[in-house]
Structures are given as C-alpha cells and as structure tokens.
C-alpha cells in the first residue's frame, strides 16, 4: 500500500511536492509548478498555509519505511 509522505531526498523546501509527485508517479517539477500557479491564482495565503500544513502533517519517508 502506498503512503503519502515527504521525500527528503528530492526536496526543495520540506519535501512536500516531491512526496506528492512520488505518490502519483510524476516529476516533482510538475507538482511544484502546479502548486505555485494554483497559489498565485487562488490566493497567496491559501497556498502557503496548505504547504505549511502538509509539511507539519505528512510523515518523513524515512520514518514510514
């Protein structure tokens, strides 16, 4: 069973986007670009709060395995 977790090996900040990309089997750059665009289009505050929440809630990949 796949688990959603942060990927510290391919991280830029906290590894949230890299973990999401690994979970869905896509390139982390795509997730980062989509996250940035959605953050800019919707509201800067919402995207930043969502990233911080994911960084705090998602476990590290090394702790799950």
PDB file of N, CA, C and O in Angstrom:
ATOM      1  N   UNK A   1       0.836  -1.174   0.000  1.00  0.00           N
ATOM      2  CA  UNK A   1       0.000   0.000   0.000  1.00  0.00           C
ATOM      3  C   UNK A   1       0.889   1.247   0.000  1.00  0.00           C
ATOM      4  O   UNK A   1       1.798   1.380   0.818  1.00  0.00           O
ATOM      5  N   UNK A   2       0.631   2.166  -0.919  1.00  0.00           N
ATOM      6  CA  UNK A   2       1.396   3.403  -0.988  1.00  0.00           C
ATOM      7  C   UNK A   2       0.931   4.357   0.101  1.00  0.00           C
ATOM      8  O   UNK A   2      -0.248   4.425   0.414  1.00  0.00           O
ATOM      9  N   UNK A   3       1.889   5.075   0.656  1.00  0.00           N
ATOM     10  CA  UNK A   3       1.575   6.081   1.667  1.00  0.00           C
ATOM     11  C   UNK A   3       2.117   7.424   1.205  1.00  0.00           C
ATOM     12  O   UNK A   3       3.204   7.503   0.644  1.00  0.00           O
ATOM     13  N   UNK A   4       1.351   8.457   1.450  1.00  0.00           N
ATOM     14  CA  UNK A   4       1.772   9.811   1.119  1.00  0.00           C
ATOM     15  C   UNK A   4       2.689  10.314   2.224  1.00  0.00           C
ATOM     16  O   UNK A   4       2.310  10.349   3.394  1.00  0.00           O
ATOM     17  N   UNK A   5       3.919  10.653   1.843  1.00  0.00           N
ATOM     18  CA  UNK A   5       4.885  11.152   2.828  1.00  0.00           C
ATOM     19  C   UNK A   5       5.853  12.107   2.142  1.00  0.00           C
ATOM     20  O   UNK A   5       5.936  12.163   0.925  1.00  0.00           O
ATOM     21  N   UNK A   6       6.573  12.880   2.952  1.00  0.00           N
ATOM     22  CA  UNK A   6       7.557  13.822   2.418  1.00  0.00           C
ATOM     23  C   UNK A   6       8.778  13.052   1.925  1.00  0.00           C
ATOM     24  O   UNK A   6       9.172  12.060   2.517  1.00  0.00           O
ATOM     25  N   UNK A   7       9.359  13.535   0.841  1.00  0.00           N
ATOM     26  CA  UNK A   7      10.554  12.917   0.275  1.00  0.00           C
ATOM     27  C   UNK A   7      11.738  13.841   0.525  1.00  0.00           C
ATOM     28  O   UNK A   7      11.889  14.862  -0.135  1.00  0.00           O
ATOM     29  N   UNK A   8      12.574  13.506   1.489  1.00  0.00           N
ATOM     30  CA  UNK A   8      13.716  14.346   1.863  1.00  0.00           C
ATOM     31  C   UNK A   8      14.854  14.276   0.850  1.00  0.00           C
ATOM     32  O   UNK A   8      15.697  15.157   0.811  1.00  0.00           O
ATOM     33  N   UNK A   9      14.890  13.252   0.014  1.00  0.00           N
ATOM     34  CA  UNK A   9      15.979  13.112  -0.961  1.00  0.00           C
ATOM     35  C   UNK A   9      15.851  14.095  -2.111  1.00  0.00           C
ATOM     36  O   UNK A   9      16.846  14.557  -2.650  1.00  0.00           O
ATOM     37  N   UNK A  10      14.633  14.406  -2.523  1.00  0.00           N
ATOM     38  CA  UNK A  10      14.392  15.276  -3.675  1.00  0.00           C
ATOM     39  C   UNK A  10      13.721  16.586  -3.277  1.00  0.00           C
ATOM     40  O   UNK A  10      13.020  17.188  -4.061  1.00  0.00           O
ATOM     41  N   UNK A  11      13.945  17.018  -2.065  1.00  0.00           N
ATOM     42  CA  UNK A  11      13.245  18.188  -1.545  1.00  0.00           C
ATOM     43  C   UNK A  11      13.840  19.494  -2.054  1.00  0.00           C
ATOM     44  O   UNK A  11      15.013  19.561  -2.411  1.00  0.00           O
ATOM     45  N   UNK A  12      13.005  20.516  -2.080  1.00  0.00           N
ATOM     46  CA  UNK A  12      13.452  21.883  -2.312  1.00  0.00           C
ATOM     47  C   UNK A  12      13.313  22.663  -1.006  1.00  0.00           C
ATOM     48  O   UNK A  12      14.224  23.337  -0.595  1.00  0.00           O
ATOM     49  N   UNK A  13      12.170  22.556  -0.354  1.00  0.00           N
ATOM     50  CA  UNK A  13      11.964  23.183   0.954  1.00  0.00           C
ATOM     51  C   UNK A  13      11.806  22.102   2.023  1.00  0.00           C
ATOM     52  O   UNK A  13      12.715  21.841   2.777  1.00  0.00           O
ATOM     53  N   UNK A  14      10.630  21.502   2.057  1.00  0.00           N
ATOM     54  CA  UNK A  14      10.362  20.472   3.080  1.00  0.00           C
ATOM     55  C   UNK A  14      10.128  19.091   2.488  1.00  0.00           C
ATOM     56  O   UNK A  14       9.975  18.127   3.213  1.00  0.00           O
ATOM     57  N   UNK A  15      10.031  18.982   1.186  1.00  0.00           N
ATOM     58  CA  UNK A  15       9.818  17.693   0.547  1.00  0.00           C
ATOM     59  C   UNK A  15       8.372  17.349   0.279  1.00  0.00           C
ATOM     60  O   UNK A  15       8.059  16.223  -0.110  1.00  0.00           O
ATOM     61  N   UNK A  16       7.465  18.315   0.483  1.00  0.00           N
ATOM     62  CA  UNK A  16       6.035  18.056   0.290  1.00  0.00           C
ATOM     63  C   UNK A  16       5.732  17.776  -1.183  1.00  0.00           C
ATOM     64  O   UNK A  16       5.102  16.760  -1.505  1.00  0.00           O
ATOM     65  N   UNK A  17       6.151  18.634  -2.075  1.00  0.00           N
ATOM     66  CA  UNK A  17       5.862  18.448  -3.504  1.00  0.00           C
ATOM     67  C   UNK A  17       6.545  17.198  -4.054  1.00  0.00           C
ATOM     68  O   UNK A  17       5.969  16.489  -4.874  1.00  0.00           O
ATOM     69  N   UNK A  18       7.743  16.915  -3.593  1.00  0.00           N
ATOM     70  CA  UNK A  18       8.443  15.708  -4.032  1.00  0.00           C
ATOM     71  C   UNK A  18       7.716  14.461  -3.553  1.00  0.00           C
ATOM     72  O   UNK A  18       7.617  13.472  -4.279  1.00  0.00           O
ATOM     73  N   UNK A  19       7.179  14.503  -2.346  1.00  0.00           N
ATOM     74  CA  UNK A  19       6.404  13.375  -1.831  1.00  0.00           C
ATOM     75  C   UNK A  19       5.114  13.166  -2.587  1.00  0.00           C
ATOM     76  O   UNK A  19       4.731  12.030  -2.889  1.00  0.00           O
ATOM     77  N   UNK A  20       4.426  14.250  -2.917  1.00  0.00           N
ATOM     78  CA  UNK A  20       3.196  14.157  -3.706  1.00  0.00           C
ATOM     79  C   UNK A  20       3.506  13.612  -5.092  1.00  0.00           C
ATOM     80  O   UNK A  20       2.784  12.759  -5.614  1.00  0.00           O
ATOM     81  N   UNK A  21       4.586  14.090  -5.688  1.00  0.00           N
ATOM     82  CA  UNK A  21       4.974  13.620  -7.020  1.00  0.00           C
ATOM     83  C   UNK A  21       5.302  12.132  -7.002  1.00  0.00           C
ATOM     84  O   UNK A  21       4.915  11.389  -7.904  1.00  0.00           O
ATOM     85  N   UNK A  22       6.009  11.681  -5.983  1.00  0.00           N
ATOM     86  CA  UNK A  22       6.351  10.257  -5.888  1.00  0.00           C
ATOM     87  C   UNK A  22       5.085   9.411  -5.716  1.00  0.00           C
ATOM     88  O   UNK A  22       4.963   8.343  -6.286  1.00  0.00           O
ATOM     89  N   UNK A  23       4.154   9.900  -4.930  1.00  0.00           N
ATOM     90  CA  UNK A  23       2.907   9.172  -4.684  1.00  0.00           C
ATOM     91  C   UNK A  23       2.129   8.960  -5.982  1.00  0.00           C
ATOM     92  O   UNK A  23       1.587   7.894  -6.225  1.00  0.00           O
ATOM     93  N   UNK A  24       2.074  10.002  -6.829  1.00  0.00           N
ATOM     94  CA  UNK A  24       1.332   9.912  -8.085  1.00  0.00           C
ATOM     95  C   UNK A  24       2.191   9.455  -9.260  1.00  0.00           C
ATOM     96  O   UNK A  24       1.684   9.279 -10.368  1.00  0.00           O
ATOM     97  N   UNK A  25       3.491   9.288  -9.048  1.00  0.00           N
ATOM     98  CA  UNK A  25       4.368   8.786 -10.100  1.00  0.00           C
ATOM     99  C   UNK A  25       4.655   9.794 -11.195  1.00  0.00           C
ATOM    100  O   UNK A  25       4.754   9.436 -12.366  1.00  0.00           O
ATOM    101  N   UNK A  26       4.788  11.066 -10.826  1.00  0.00           N
ATOM    102  CA  UNK A  26       5.094  12.107 -11.806  1.00  0.00           C
ATOM    103  C   UNK A  26       6.338  12.872 -11.366  1.00  0.00           C
ATOM    104  O   UNK A  26       6.845  12.692 -10.263  1.00  0.00           O
ATOM    105  N   UNK A  27       6.819  13.743 -12.228  1.00  0.00           N
ATOM    106  CA  UNK A  27       8.017  14.530 -11.961  1.00  0.00           C
ATOM    107  C   UNK A  27       7.728  15.592 -10.891  1.00  0.00           C
ATOM    108  O   UNK A  27       6.713  16.283 -10.969  1.00  0.00           O
ATOM    109  N   UNK A  28       8.591  15.735  -9.896  1.00  0.00           N
ATOM    110  CA  UNK A  28       8.366  16.738  -8.851  1.00  0.00           C
ATOM    111  C   UNK A  28       8.275  18.171  -9.375  1.00  0.00           C
ATOM    112  O   UNK A  28       7.576  19.001  -8.799  1.00  0.00           O
ATOM    113  N   UNK A  29       8.956  18.454 -10.470  1.00  0.00           N
ATOM    114  CA  UNK A  29       8.909  19.802 -11.031  1.00  0.00           C
ATOM    115  C   UNK A  29       7.494  20.171 -11.466  1.00  0.00           C
ATOM    116  O   UNK A  29       7.065  21.311 -11.291  1.00  0.00           O
ATOM    117  N   UNK A  30       6.772  19.207 -12.010  1.00  0.00           N
ATOM    118  CA  UNK A  30       5.394  19.450 -12.428  1.00  0.00           C
ATOM    119  C   UNK A  30       4.533  19.812 -11.224  1.00  0.00           C
ATOM    120  O   UNK A  30       3.749  20.760 -11.266  1.00  0.00           O
ATOM    121  N   UNK A  31       4.696  19.091 -10.141  1.00  0.00           N
ATOM    122  CA  UNK A  31       3.918  19.373  -8.926  1.00  0.00           C
ATOM    123  C   UNK A  31       4.276  20.746  -8.382  1.00  0.00           C
ATOM    124  O   UNK A  31       3.401  21.514  -7.978  1.00  0.00           O
ATOM    125  N   UNK A  32       5.549  21.090  -8.392  1.00  0.00           N
ATOM    126  CA  UNK A  32       5.978  22.399  -7.891  1.00  0.00           C
ATOM    127  C   UNK A  32       5.397  23.537  -8.721  1.00  0.00           C
ATOM    128  O   UNK A  32       4.934  24.546  -8.185  1.00  0.00           O
ATOM    129  N   UNK A  33       5.418  23.387 -10.040  1.00  0.00           N
ATOM    130  CA  UNK A  33       4.880  24.427 -10.923  1.00  0.00           C
ATOM    131  C   UNK A  33       3.368  24.563 -10.735  1.00  0.00           C
ATOM    132  O   UNK A  33       2.846  25.676 -10.626  1.00  0.00           O
ATOM    133  N   UNK A  34       2.670  23.442 -10.672  1.00  0.00           N
ATOM    134  CA  UNK A  34       1.219  23.481 -10.477  1.00  0.00           C
ATOM    135  C   UNK A  34       0.885  24.111  -9.129  1.00  0.00           C
ATOM    136  O   UNK A  34      -0.019  24.939  -9.026  1.00  0.00           O
ATOM    137  N   UNK A  35       1.623  23.728  -8.079  1.00  0.00           N
ATOM    138  CA  UNK A  35       1.379  24.297  -6.746  1.00  0.00           C
ATOM    139  C   UNK A  35       1.591  25.812  -6.778  1.00  0.00           C
ATOM    140  O   UNK A  35       0.795  26.571  -6.227  1.00  0.00           O
ATOM    141  N   UNK A  36       2.665  26.267  -7.415  1.00  0.00           N
ATOM    142  CA  UNK A  36       2.952  27.701  -7.488  1.00  0.00           C
ATOM    143  C   UNK A  36       1.872  28.441  -8.265  1.00  0.00           C
ATOM    144  O   UNK A  36       1.422  29.516  -7.852  1.00  0.00           O
ATOM    145  N   UNK A  37       1.433  27.876  -9.397  1.00  0.00           N
ATOM    146  CA  UNK A  37       0.390  28.522 -10.193  1.00  0.00           C
ATOM    147  C   UNK A  37      -0.931  28.593  -9.435  1.00  0.00           C
ATOM    148  O   UNK A  37      -1.599  29.636  -9.437  1.00  0.00           O
ATOM    149  N   UNK A  38      -1.311  27.507  -8.806  1.00  0.00           N
ATOM    150  CA  UNK A  38      -2.562  27.499  -8.040  1.00  0.00           C
ATOM    151  C   UNK A  38      -2.470  28.497  -6.888  1.00  0.00           C
ATOM    152  O   UNK A  38      -3.431  29.219  -6.596  1.00  0.00           O
ATOM    153  N   UNK A  39      -1.318  28.576  -6.244  1.00  0.00           N
ATOM    154  CA  UNK A  39      -1.127  29.526  -5.146  1.00  0.00           C
ATOM    155  C   UNK A  39      -1.266  30.961  -5.636  1.00  0.00           C
ATOM    156  O   UNK A  39      -1.918  31.786  -4.989  1.00  0.00           O
ATOM    157  N   UNK A  40      -0.683  31.260  -6.777  1.00  0.00           N
ATOM    158  CA  UNK A  40      -0.762  32.618  -7.309  1.00  0.00           C
ATOM    159  C   UNK A  40      -2.151  32.956  -7.824  1.00  0.00           C
ATOM    160  O   UNK A  40      -2.612  34.096  -7.681  1.00  0.00           O
ATOM    161  N   UNK A  41      -2.845  32.002  -8.416  1.00  0.00           N
ATOM    162  CA  UNK A  41      -4.173  32.252  -8.985  1.00  0.00           C
ATOM    163  C   UNK A  41      -5.224  32.388  -7.888  1.00  0.00           C
ATOM    164  O   UNK A  41      -6.031  33.317  -7.905  1.00  0.00           O
ATOM    165  N   UNK A  42      -5.237  31.461  -6.943  1.00  0.00           N
ATOM    166  CA  UNK A  42      -6.274  31.480  -5.904  1.00  0.00           C
ATOM    167  C   UNK A  42      -6.012  32.587  -4.887  1.00  0.00           C
ATOM    168  O   UNK A  42      -6.770  33.518  -4.769  1.00  0.00           O
ATOM    169  N   UNK A  43      -5.006  32.412  -4.129  1.00  0.00           N
ATOM    170  CA  UNK A  43      -4.632  33.411  -3.127  1.00  0.00           C
ATOM    171  C   UNK A  43      -3.311  32.957  -2.529  1.00  0.00           C
ATOM    172  O   UNK A  43      -3.152  31.796  -2.172  1.00  0.00           O
ATOM    173  N   UNK A  44      -2.408  33.849  -2.402  1.00  0.00           N
ATOM    174  CA  UNK A  44      -1.086  33.518  -1.892  1.00  0.00           C
ATOM    175  C   UNK A  44      -1.174  32.893  -0.503  1.00  0.00           C
ATOM    176  O   UNK A  44      -0.493  31.922  -0.209  1.00  0.00           O
ATOM    177  N   UNK A  45      -2.040  33.410   0.330  1.00  0.00           N
ATOM    178  CA  UNK A  45      -2.185  32.945   1.707  1.00  0.00           C
ATOM    179  C   UNK A  45      -2.612  31.484   1.779  1.00  0.00           C
ATOM    180  O   UNK A  45      -2.080  30.705   2.569  1.00  0.00           O
ATOM    181  N   UNK A  46      -3.562  31.075   0.939  1.00  0.00           N
ATOM    182  CA  UNK A  46      -4.093  29.706   0.966  1.00  0.00           C
ATOM    183  C   UNK A  46      -3.011  28.690   0.602  1.00  0.00           C
ATOM    184  O   UNK A  46      -2.863  27.664   1.265  1.00  0.00           O
ATOM    185  N   UNK A  47      -2.252  28.953  -0.430  1.00  0.00           N
ATOM    186  CA  UNK A  47      -1.204  28.031  -0.861  1.00  0.00           C
ATOM    187  C   UNK A  47      -0.100  27.883   0.167  1.00  0.00           C
ATOM    188  O   UNK A  47       0.403  26.785   0.403  1.00  0.00           O
ATOM    189  N   UNK A  48       0.263  28.979   0.801  1.00  0.00           N
ATOM    190  CA  UNK A  48       1.324  28.930   1.809  1.00  0.00           C
ATOM    191  C   UNK A  48       0.849  28.173   3.044  1.00  0.00           C
ATOM    192  O   UNK A  48       1.575  27.334   3.581  1.00  0.00           O
ATOM    193  N   UNK A  49      -0.367  28.437   3.485  1.00  0.00           N
ATOM    194  CA  UNK A  49      -0.913  27.735   4.647  1.00  0.00           C
ATOM    195  C   UNK A  49      -1.056  26.245   4.350  1.00  0.00           C
ATOM    196  O   UNK A  49      -0.740  25.396   5.193  1.00  0.00           O
ATOM    197  N   UNK A  50      -1.502  25.888   3.150  1.00  0.00           N
ATOM    198  CA  UNK A  50      -1.643  24.478   2.769  1.00  0.00           C
ATOM    199  C   UNK A  50      -0.279  23.789   2.762  1.00  0.00           C
ATOM    200  O   UNK A  50      -0.158  22.644   3.224  1.00  0.00           O
ATOM    201  N   UNK A  51       0.754  24.461   2.263  1.00  0.00           N
ATOM    202  CA  UNK A  51       2.097  23.868   2.238  1.00  0.00           C
ATOM    203  C   UNK A  51       2.619  23.656   3.654  1.00  0.00           C
ATOM    204  O   UNK A  51       3.172  22.601   3.968  1.00  0.00           O
ATOM    205  N   UNK A  52       2.440  24.648   4.504  1.00  0.00           N
ATOM    206  CA  UNK A  52       2.900  24.532   5.891  1.00  0.00           C
ATOM    207  C   UNK A  52       2.160  23.403   6.600  1.00  0.00           C
ATOM    208  O   UNK A  52       2.767  22.616   7.334  1.00  0.00           O
ATOM    209  N   UNK A  53       0.857  23.294   6.367  1.00  0.00           N
ATOM    210  CA  UNK A  53       0.072  22.221   6.983  1.00  0.00           C
ATOM    211  C   UNK A  53       0.573  20.856   6.513  1.00  0.00           C
ATOM    212  O   UNK A  53       0.746  19.939   7.329  1.00  0.00           O
ATOM    213  N   UNK A  54       0.826  20.712   5.219  1.00  0.00           N
ATOM    214  CA  UNK A  54       1.340  19.445   4.691  1.00  0.00           C
ATOM    215  C   UNK A  54       2.724  19.141   5.253  1.00  0.00           C
ATOM    216  O   UNK A  54       3.028  17.989   5.570  1.00  0.00           O
ATOM    217  N   UNK A  55       3.553  20.166   5.382  1.00  0.00           N
ATOM    218  CA  UNK A  55       4.903  19.961   5.924  1.00  0.00           C
ATOM    219  C   UNK A  55       4.852  19.483   7.374  1.00  0.00           C
ATOM    220  O   UNK A  55       5.692  18.692   7.797  1.00  0.00           O
ATOM    221  N   UNK A  56       3.866  19.934   8.112  1.00  0.00           N
ATOM    222  CA  UNK A  56       3.744  19.531   9.516  1.00  0.00           C
ATOM    223  C   UNK A  56       3.056  18.179   9.677  1.00  0.00           C
ATOM    224  O   UNK A  56       3.387  17.415  10.577  1.00  0.00           O
ATOM    225  N   UNK A  57       2.094  17.878   8.809  1.00  0.00           N
ATOM    226  CA  UNK A  57       1.274  16.671   8.962  1.00  0.00           C
ATOM    227  C   UNK A  57       1.895  15.439   8.317  1.00  0.00           C
ATOM    228  O   UNK A  57       1.867  14.353   8.904  1.00  0.00           O
ATOM    229  N   UNK A  58       2.451  15.582   7.115  1.00  0.00           N
ATOM    230  CA  UNK A  58       2.977  14.420   6.401  1.00  0.00           C
ATOM    231  C   UNK A  58       4.217  13.868   7.089  1.00  0.00           C
ATOM    232  O   UNK A  58       5.122  14.616   7.457  1.00  0.00           O
ATOM    233  N   UNK A  59       4.284  12.545   7.246  1.00  0.00           N
ATOM    234  CA  UNK A  59       5.487  11.964   7.859  1.00  0.00           C
ATOM    235  C   UNK A  59       6.648  11.926   6.859  1.00  0.00           C
ATOM    236  O   UNK A  59       6.446  11.982   5.649  1.00  0.00           O
ATOM    237  N   UNK A  60       7.864  11.850   7.374  1.00  0.00           N
ATOM    238  CA  UNK A  60       9.033  11.686   6.519  1.00  0.00           C
ATOM    239  C   UNK A  60       9.033  10.283   5.929  1.00  0.00           C
ATOM    240  O   UNK A  60       8.598   9.335   6.567  1.00  0.00           O
ATOM    241  N   UNK A  61       9.552  10.167   4.724  1.00  0.00           N
ATOM    242  CA  UNK A  61       9.634   8.881   4.048  1.00  0.00           C
ATOM    243  C   UNK A  61      10.492   7.903   4.849  1.00  0.00           C
ATOM    244  O   UNK A  61      10.186   6.719   4.938  1.00  0.00           O
ATOM    245  N   UNK A  62      11.547   8.382   5.460  1.00  0.00           N
ATOM    246  CA  UNK A  62      12.436   7.515   6.215  1.00  0.00           C
ATOM    247  C   UNK A  62      11.762   6.965   7.466  1.00  0.00           C
ATOM    248  O   UNK A  62      12.100   5.884   7.923  1.00  0.00           O
ATOM    249  N   UNK A  63      10.785   7.670   8.023  1.00  0.00           N
ATOM    250  CA  UNK A  63      10.077   7.209   9.206  1.00  0.00           C
ATOM    251  C   UNK A  63       8.998   6.189   8.876  1.00  0.00           C
ATOM    252  O   UNK A  63       8.587   5.426   9.752  1.00  0.00           O
ATOM    253  N   UNK A  64       8.520   6.157   7.631  1.00  0.00           N
ATOM    254  CA  UNK A  64       7.430   5.276   7.230  1.00  0.00           C
ATOM    255  C   UNK A  64       7.971   3.902   6.852  1.00  0.00           C
ATOM    256  O   UNK A  64       7.368   2.881   7.145  1.00  0.00           O
ATOM    257  N   UNK A  65       9.130   3.867   6.203  1.00  0.00           N
ATOM    258  CA  UNK A  65       9.660   2.604   5.700  1.00  0.00           C
ATOM    259  C   UNK A  65      10.273   1.762   6.784  1.00  0.00           C
ATOM    260  O   UNK A  65      10.730   2.052   7.747  1.00  0.00           O
TER     261      UNK A  65
END
